[in-house]
Amino acid sequence: MDLSGVLFFPVTPFDAEGALAEDVLAEHIGKGLANDPGAVFVACGTGEFSALSQDEHARAVAVATDTVQGRVPVLAGAGGPLGAALEQARAARAAGADGLLLMPPYLAQATGAGFTAYVRAVAAELPVIIYQRGSVVLDPETVVELARVPGVIGLKDGLGDVDRLQRTVLAVRREIGPGFTFFNGLPTAELTMPAYRALGIELYSSAVFAFAPEIAVAYFNGHDRLLEEFYAPLVELRSRVPGYAVSLVKAGLRLRGLDVGPVRAPLTDLTPQHVRELDELIGTGLRLVSA
C-alpha cells in the first residue's frame, strides 16, 4: 500500500440526538479529499474509535469508502477484544476498506508472542498497521517478528521513545527491508517531525488536517514558521486537559463552520475560554499561510 503525503484522520460527527451523522461525515471527508491527503483513516483515535458501537463503526467505514471512491486508501480502526477486532475488520473488508489501523487491545497484558497471535488473527482479514501506544510497547525484535506476519505492513508510533524507535527502524530495515512503513502518530505530530525525520521517518498523521487543511498542507510543503507560531502553542493548549487531542479537533471543525457535534464521554469538550484561544490560533495559522 502506497501511503504518502499528509494522512487524514476524520472525526466521527454526531447529531443533536447523539447519533452518528453520516451526511456530515461524508461532507467532512469530501472536504478533506479536496486537499489531497495521502490516505483516510476512519473510525480511529480522532474518530472516537473507543466510543463507537460495532454498528456505528461499520457505518462510518462504509460512508468513508463510498465518499472516497478509491481515490486514496481508506483504513479503518480496529482493536480491543479480539472478537470485536475481528468483527470490525470483517465489516471494514465488506465495505471495501484497504486496511486497518490496529488499536491496542485495551487492558489486556500479554507476552510478545501473545500480541503477535492477536495481530496475526486480525491481519488475516485485511492489511494491518500496528499502533504502538498505551499498553502496546514493542521491542525491536518483536516488531521484526510482527513485520514477518503476512498482512502486517507498518507501525504507527504513538510513544515518542526516540531511542527505542531508532533501534526498531534499524532492525526492521536490516531484517525486512525498506517496504515496511513507519509513521509518526503522536498527537499534533508536526511538532515532533524534525526528530522523526532524523530517524528516517517522513510519514505522519495530522490532526490539524481535519479542521485546517490549508495549514497542514502548508507545513508539509515547508512553511516552517508554522511550527513555532501555530503548532507549538496548539500543543500547549491541547496538553491542558486529557482528551483534548480529540476535543480540540471537533472544536476546530465547529469553528470552521461544520457542525460535527460534541465528543462522547468520557471525553469532554473545550471550555469557552479554550475555544476562544483555539479560534485565535486558527486565525494566526491562516494568516501565516496567506502571507
CSV table of C-alpha atoms in Angstrom, one decimal:
chain,number,residue,atom,x,y,z
A,1,MET,CA,0.0,0.0,0.0
A,2,ASP,CA,1.5,3.3,-1.1
A,3,LEU,CA,1.0,5.9,1.7
A,4,SER,CA,2.4,9.4,1.0
A,5,GLY,CA,1.5,13.0,1.8
A,6,VAL,CA,-0.5,14.1,4.8
A,7,LEU,CA,-2.6,11.4,6.4
A,8,PHE,CA,-6.2,12.4,7.2
A,9,PHE,CA,-7.9,11.2,10.4
A,10,PRO,CA,-11.5,12.5,10.2
A,11,VAL,CA,-13.6,12.9,13.3
A,12,THR,CA,-16.9,11.0,13.8
A,13,PRO,CA,-19.7,13.5,13.7
A,14,PHE,CA,-22.8,13.2,16.0
A,15,ASP,CA,-26.1,14.9,15.6
A,16,ALA,CA,-28.2,16.7,18.2
A,17,GLU,CA,-29.6,13.4,19.5
A,18,GLY,CA,-26.1,11.9,19.8
A,19,ALA,CA,-26.4,9.6,16.8
A,20,LEU,CA,-23.9,9.1,14.0
A,21,ALA,CA,-24.3,11.9,11.5
A,22,GLU,CA,-23.5,10.1,8.3
A,23,ASP,CA,-24.2,13.1,5.9
A,24,VAL,CA,-21.8,15.3,8.0
A,25,LEU,CA,-19.1,12.6,7.9
A,26,ALA,CA,-19.4,12.4,4.2
A,27,GLU,CA,-19.1,16.2,3.9
A,28,HIS,CA,-16.2,16.2,6.2
A,29,ILE,CA,-14.3,13.5,4.3
A,30,GLY,CA,-15.2,15.2,1.0
A,31,LYS,CA,-13.7,18.5,2.1
A,32,GLY,CA,-10.6,16.7,3.2
A,33,LEU,CA,-10.2,14.9,-0.1
A,34,ALA,CA,-10.2,18.3,-1.9
A,35,ASN,CA,-6.8,18.9,-0.2
A,36,ASP,CA,-5.2,15.7,-1.4
A,37,PRO,CA,-4.4,13.6,1.7
A,38,GLY,CA,-2.3,10.5,1.4
A,39,ALA,CA,-5.0,8.3,2.9
A,40,VAL,CA,-8.1,8.5,5.0
A,41,PHE,CA,-8.1,6.7,8.4
A,42,VAL,CA,-11.7,6.5,9.6
A,43,ALA,CA,-13.1,5.5,13.0
A,44,CYS,CA,-9.6,5.7,14.6
A,45,GLY,CA,-8.5,7.6,17.6
A,46,THR,CA,-9.5,11.1,16.3
A,47,GLY,CA,-12.7,9.4,15.2
A,48,GLU,CA,-13.5,8.3,18.8
A,49,PHE,CA,-13.0,4.6,18.0
A,50,SER,CA,-13.5,3.5,21.6
A,51,ALA,CA,-16.9,5.3,21.9
A,52,LEU,CA,-18.5,3.7,18.8
A,53,SER,CA,-20.8,0.7,18.7
A,54,GLN,CA,-20.0,-2.0,16.2
A,55,ASP,CA,-22.8,-0.8,14.0
A,56,GLU,CA,-21.7,2.8,14.1
A,57,HIS,CA,-18.1,1.7,13.3
A,58,ALA,CA,-19.3,-0.3,10.3
A,59,ARG,CA,-21.5,2.5,9.0
A,60,ALA,CA,-18.7,5.1,9.4
A,61,VAL,CA,-16.3,2.9,7.4
A,62,ALA,CA,-19.0,2.4,4.7
A,63,VAL,CA,-19.5,6.2,4.5
A,64,ALA,CA,-15.8,6.7,4.1
A,65,THR,CA,-15.3,4.2,1.3
A,66,ASP,CA,-18.4,5.5,-0.5
A,67,THR,CA,-17.1,9.0,-0.3
A,68,VAL,CA,-13.5,8.3,-1.2
A,69,GLN,CA,-14.4,6.0,-4.2
A,70,GLY,CA,-10.9,4.6,-4.4
A,71,ARG,CA,-9.1,8.0,-4.8
A,72,VAL,CA,-6.8,7.3,-1.9
A,73,PRO,CA,-6.5,4.3,0.5
A,74,VAL,CA,-9.1,4.0,3.3
A,75,LEU,CA,-8.0,2.4,6.5
A,76,ALA,CA,-10.3,1.7,9.5
A,77,GLY,CA,-9.7,1.5,13.1
A,78,ALA,CA,-9.9,-2.0,14.7
A,79,GLY,CA,-8.9,-3.3,18.1
A,80,GLY,CA,-9.9,-4.0,21.7
A,81,PRO,CA,-11.1,-7.6,22.4
A,82,LEU,CA,-10.1,-10.0,19.7
A,83,GLY,CA,-13.7,-10.8,18.8
A,84,ALA,CA,-14.6,-7.1,18.4
A,85,ALA,CA,-11.4,-6.5,16.4
A,86,LEU,CA,-12.3,-9.4,14.0
A,87,GLU,CA,-15.9,-8.1,13.6
A,88,GLN,CA,-14.6,-4.6,12.8
A,89,ALA,CA,-12.1,-6.0,10.4
A,90,ARG,CA,-14.7,-8.1,8.5
A,91,ALA,CA,-17.1,-5.2,8.3
A,92,ALA,CA,-14.3,-2.9,7.0
A,93,ARG,CA,-13.4,-5.5,4.4
A,94,ALA,CA,-17.0,-5.8,3.3
A,95,ALA,CA,-17.3,-2.0,3.0
A,96,GLY,CA,-14.2,-2.0,0.7
A,97,ALA,CA,-11.6,-0.6,3.1
A,98,ASP,CA,-8.0,-1.1,2.1
A,99,GLY,CA,-6.6,-1.8,5.5
A,100,LEU,CA,-6.7,-1.4,9.3
A,101,LEU,CA,-5.0,0.6,12.0
A,102,LEU,CA,-4.9,-1.9,14.8
A,103,MET,CA,-5.5,-0.2,18.1
A,104,PRO,CA,-4.2,-1.6,21.3
A,105,PRO,CA,-6.2,-4.5,23.0
A,106,TYR,CA,-7.0,-2.3,26.0
A,107,LEU,CA,-6.3,-3.5,29.5
A,108,ALA,CA,-5.1,-6.9,28.2
A,109,GLN,CA,-1.5,-7.6,29.2
A,110,ALA,CA,0.3,-10.2,27.1
A,111,THR,CA,3.7,-11.5,26.1
A,112,GLY,CA,5.2,-10.6,22.7
A,113,ALA,CA,4.1,-14.0,21.4
A,114,GLY,CA,0.5,-13.4,22.6
A,115,PHE,CA,0.3,-10.0,20.9
A,116,THR,CA,1.8,-11.4,17.7
A,117,ALA,CA,-1.0,-14.0,17.7
A,118,TYR,CA,-3.6,-11.3,18.2
A,119,VAL,CA,-2.1,-9.3,15.3
A,120,ARG,CA,-1.9,-12.4,13.1
A,121,ALA,CA,-5.6,-13.2,13.5
A,122,VAL,CA,-6.7,-9.7,12.5
A,123,ALA,CA,-4.2,-9.3,9.7
A,124,ALA,CA,-5.8,-12.4,8.1
A,125,GLU,CA,-8.8,-10.2,7.3
A,126,LEU,CA,-7.1,-7.0,5.9
A,127,PRO,CA,-3.6,-5.4,5.8
A,128,VAL,CA,-2.7,-4.0,9.2
A,129,ILE,CA,-0.7,-1.1,10.5
A,130,ILE,CA,0.0,-1.6,14.2
A,131,TYR,CA,-0.5,1.3,16.6
A,132,GLN,CA,2.2,1.4,19.2
A,133,ARG,CA,0.9,3.3,22.2
A,134,GLY,CA,-0.6,2.8,25.7
A,135,SER,CA,-0.3,-0.9,26.6
A,136,VAL,CA,1.4,-1.8,23.3
A,137,VAL,CA,5.2,-1.0,23.8
A,138,LEU,CA,7.2,-3.2,21.4
A,139,ASP,CA,10.9,-4.0,21.4
A,140,PRO,CA,12.8,-4.1,18.1
A,141,GLU,CA,12.8,-7.9,18.0
A,142,THR,CA,9.1,-8.1,18.4
A,143,VAL,CA,8.5,-5.6,15.6
A,144,VAL,CA,10.7,-7.6,13.3
A,145,GLU,CA,8.7,-10.7,14.1
A,146,LEU,CA,5.4,-8.8,13.5
A,147,ALA,CA,6.7,-7.4,10.2
A,148,ARG,CA,7.1,-11.0,9.0
A,149,VAL,CA,3.4,-11.8,9.7
A,150,PRO,CA,1.6,-11.8,6.3
A,151,GLY,CA,-0.6,-8.7,6.1
A,152,VAL,CA,1.3,-6.6,8.6
A,153,ILE,CA,2.5,-3.6,6.6
A,154,GLY,CA,3.5,-0.9,9.1
A,155,LEU,CA,3.9,0.6,12.5
A,156,LYS,CA,2.3,3.9,13.7
A,157,ASP,CA,4.3,5.2,16.7
A,158,GLY,CA,2.4,6.9,19.4
A,159,LEU,CA,5.1,6.6,22.1
A,160,GLY,CA,7.8,9.1,21.1
A,161,ASP,CA,10.6,7.0,22.6
A,162,VAL,CA,13.3,8.0,20.1
A,163,ASP,CA,15.9,5.5,21.3
A,164,ARG,CA,13.5,2.6,21.1
A,165,LEU,CA,12.2,3.7,17.7
A,166,GLN,CA,15.6,4.3,16.2
A,167,ARG,CA,16.7,0.7,17.2
A,168,THR,CA,13.4,-0.6,15.8
A,169,VAL,CA,13.8,1.2,12.5
A,170,LEU,CA,17.3,-0.1,12.1
A,171,ALA,CA,16.4,-3.7,13.0
A,172,VAL,CA,13.4,-3.8,10.6
A,173,ARG,CA,15.4,-2.2,7.7
A,174,ARG,CA,18.2,-4.7,8.3
A,175,GLU,CA,16.0,-7.8,8.6
A,176,ILE,CA,12.9,-6.9,6.5
A,177,GLY,CA,14.0,-4.2,4.1
A,178,PRO,CA,12.5,-0.8,3.1
A,179,GLY,CA,8.9,-1.9,2.3
A,180,PHE,CA,7.7,-1.8,5.9
A,181,THR,CA,6.0,1.6,6.7
A,182,PHE,CA,6.8,3.7,9.8
A,183,PHE,CA,4.9,6.8,10.7
A,184,ASN,CA,4.7,9.4,13.4
A,185,GLY,CA,1.4,9.0,15.3
A,186,LEU,CA,1.9,11.3,18.2
A,187,PRO,CA,-0.8,13.9,18.8
A,188,THR,CA,-0.1,17.0,16.7
A,189,ALA,CA,2.7,15.1,15.1
A,190,GLU,CA,4.0,18.1,13.2
A,191,LEU,CA,5.7,19.4,16.3
A,192,THR,CA,7.9,16.2,16.5
A,193,MET,CA,8.6,15.7,12.9
A,194,PRO,CA,12.1,17.2,12.9
A,195,ALA,CA,13.1,14.5,15.3
A,196,TYR,CA,11.3,11.7,13.4
A,197,ARG,CA,12.9,12.8,10.1
A,198,ALA,CA,16.3,12.4,11.8
A,199,LEU,CA,15.3,8.7,12.3
A,200,GLY,CA,14.4,8.4,8.6
A,201,ILE,CA,10.6,8.6,9.1
A,202,GLU,CA,8.8,11.1,6.8
A,203,LEU,CA,5.2,10.0,7.2
A,204,TYR,CA,2.9,11.3,9.8
A,205,SER,CA,-0.8,11.7,10.8
A,206,SER,CA,-2.1,15.2,11.0
A,207,ALA,CA,-5.0,16.1,13.4
A,208,VAL,CA,-4.8,19.7,12.1
A,209,PHE,CA,-5.6,18.5,8.6
A,210,ALA,CA,-9.1,17.5,9.8
A,211,PHE,CA,-10.0,21.1,10.7
A,212,ALA,CA,-7.5,23.4,9.0
A,213,PRO,CA,-6.1,21.5,5.9
A,214,GLU,CA,-4.6,24.7,4.5
A,215,ILE,CA,-2.3,25.0,7.5
A,216,ALA,CA,-1.4,21.3,7.5
A,217,VAL,CA,-0.6,21.3,3.8
A,218,ALA,CA,1.4,24.5,4.1
A,219,TYR,CA,3.5,23.0,6.9
A,220,PHE,CA,4.0,19.8,4.8
A,221,ASN,CA,5.3,21.9,2.0
A,222,GLY,CA,7.9,23.6,4.1
A,223,HIS,CA,6.2,26.6,5.9
A,224,ASP,CA,8.5,26.4,8.9
A,225,ARG,CA,7.2,29.5,10.7
A,226,LEU,CA,4.0,27.5,11.5
A,227,LEU,CA,6.0,25.2,13.8
A,228,GLU,CA,6.8,28.0,16.3
A,229,GLU,CA,3.8,30.3,15.8
A,230,PHE,CA,1.0,27.8,15.4
A,231,TYR,CA,1.9,24.2,16.3
A,232,ALA,CA,3.8,24.9,19.5
A,233,PRO,CA,1.0,27.0,21.1
A,234,LEU,CA,-1.6,24.5,19.8
A,235,VAL,CA,0.2,21.7,21.6
A,236,GLU,CA,0.3,23.8,24.8
A,237,LEU,CA,-3.5,24.2,24.6
A,238,ARG,CA,-4.0,20.5,23.7
A,239,SER,CA,-2.0,19.5,26.7
A,240,ARG,CA,-4.0,21.3,29.3
A,241,VAL,CA,-6.8,18.7,29.6
A,242,PRO,CA,-6.7,15.0,29.0
A,243,GLY,CA,-8.6,14.1,25.8
A,244,TYR,CA,-8.2,17.5,24.2
A,245,ALA,CA,-6.3,15.8,21.3
A,246,VAL,CA,-9.8,14.8,20.0
A,247,SER,CA,-11.9,17.5,21.5
A,248,LEU,CA,-9.8,20.3,20.0
A,249,VAL,CA,-10.2,18.8,16.5
A,250,LYS,CA,-14.0,18.8,16.8
A,251,ALA,CA,-14.0,22.3,18.2
A,252,GLY,CA,-11.8,23.4,15.3
A,253,LEU,CA,-14.3,22.0,12.8
A,254,ARG,CA,-17.2,23.7,14.5
A,255,LEU,CA,-15.2,27.0,14.4
A,256,ARG,CA,-14.7,26.4,10.7
A,257,GLY,CA,-18.4,26.0,10.1
A,258,LEU,CA,-19.0,22.3,10.1
A,259,ASP,CA,-21.3,21.1,12.9
A,260,VAL,CA,-19.8,17.8,13.9
A,261,GLY,CA,-21.4,17.8,17.4
A,262,PRO,CA,-19.7,17.2,20.7
A,263,VAL,CA,-17.3,14.5,21.8
A,264,ARG,CA,-18.7,11.4,23.6
A,265,ALA,CA,-18.0,10.5,27.2
A,266,PRO,CA,-15.5,10.0,28.7
A,267,LEU,CA,-14.0,12.9,26.7
A,268,THR,CA,-15.1,16.4,27.4
A,269,ASP,CA,-15.4,19.4,25.1
A,270,LEU,CA,-13.3,22.5,25.2
A,271,THR,CA,-14.2,25.2,27.7
A,272,PRO,CA,-15.4,28.5,26.2
A,273,GLN,CA,-12.1,30.1,27.1
A,274,HIS,CA,-10.2,27.4,25.3
A,275,VAL,CA,-12.5,27.6,22.3
A,276,ARG,CA,-11.6,31.3,22.1
A,277,GLU,CA,-7.9,30.5,22.3
A,278,LEU,CA,-8.2,27.9,19.6
A,279,ASP,CA,-10.1,30.4,17.4
A,280,GLU,CA,-7.2,32.8,17.7
A,281,LEU,CA,-4.7,30.2,16.9
A,282,ILE,CA,-6.5,29.1,13.8
A,283,GLY,CA,-6.6,32.8,12.7
A,284,THR,CA,-2.9,33.0,13.3
A,285,GLY,CA,-2.2,29.9,11.2
A,286,LEU,CA,-4.4,31.1,8.4
A,287,ARG,CA,-2.7,34.5,8.3
A,288,LEU,CA,0.7,32.9,8.1
A,289,VAL,CA,-0.4,30.6,5.3
A,290,SER,CA,-1.8,33.5,3.3
A,291,ALA,CA,1.0,36.0,3.9
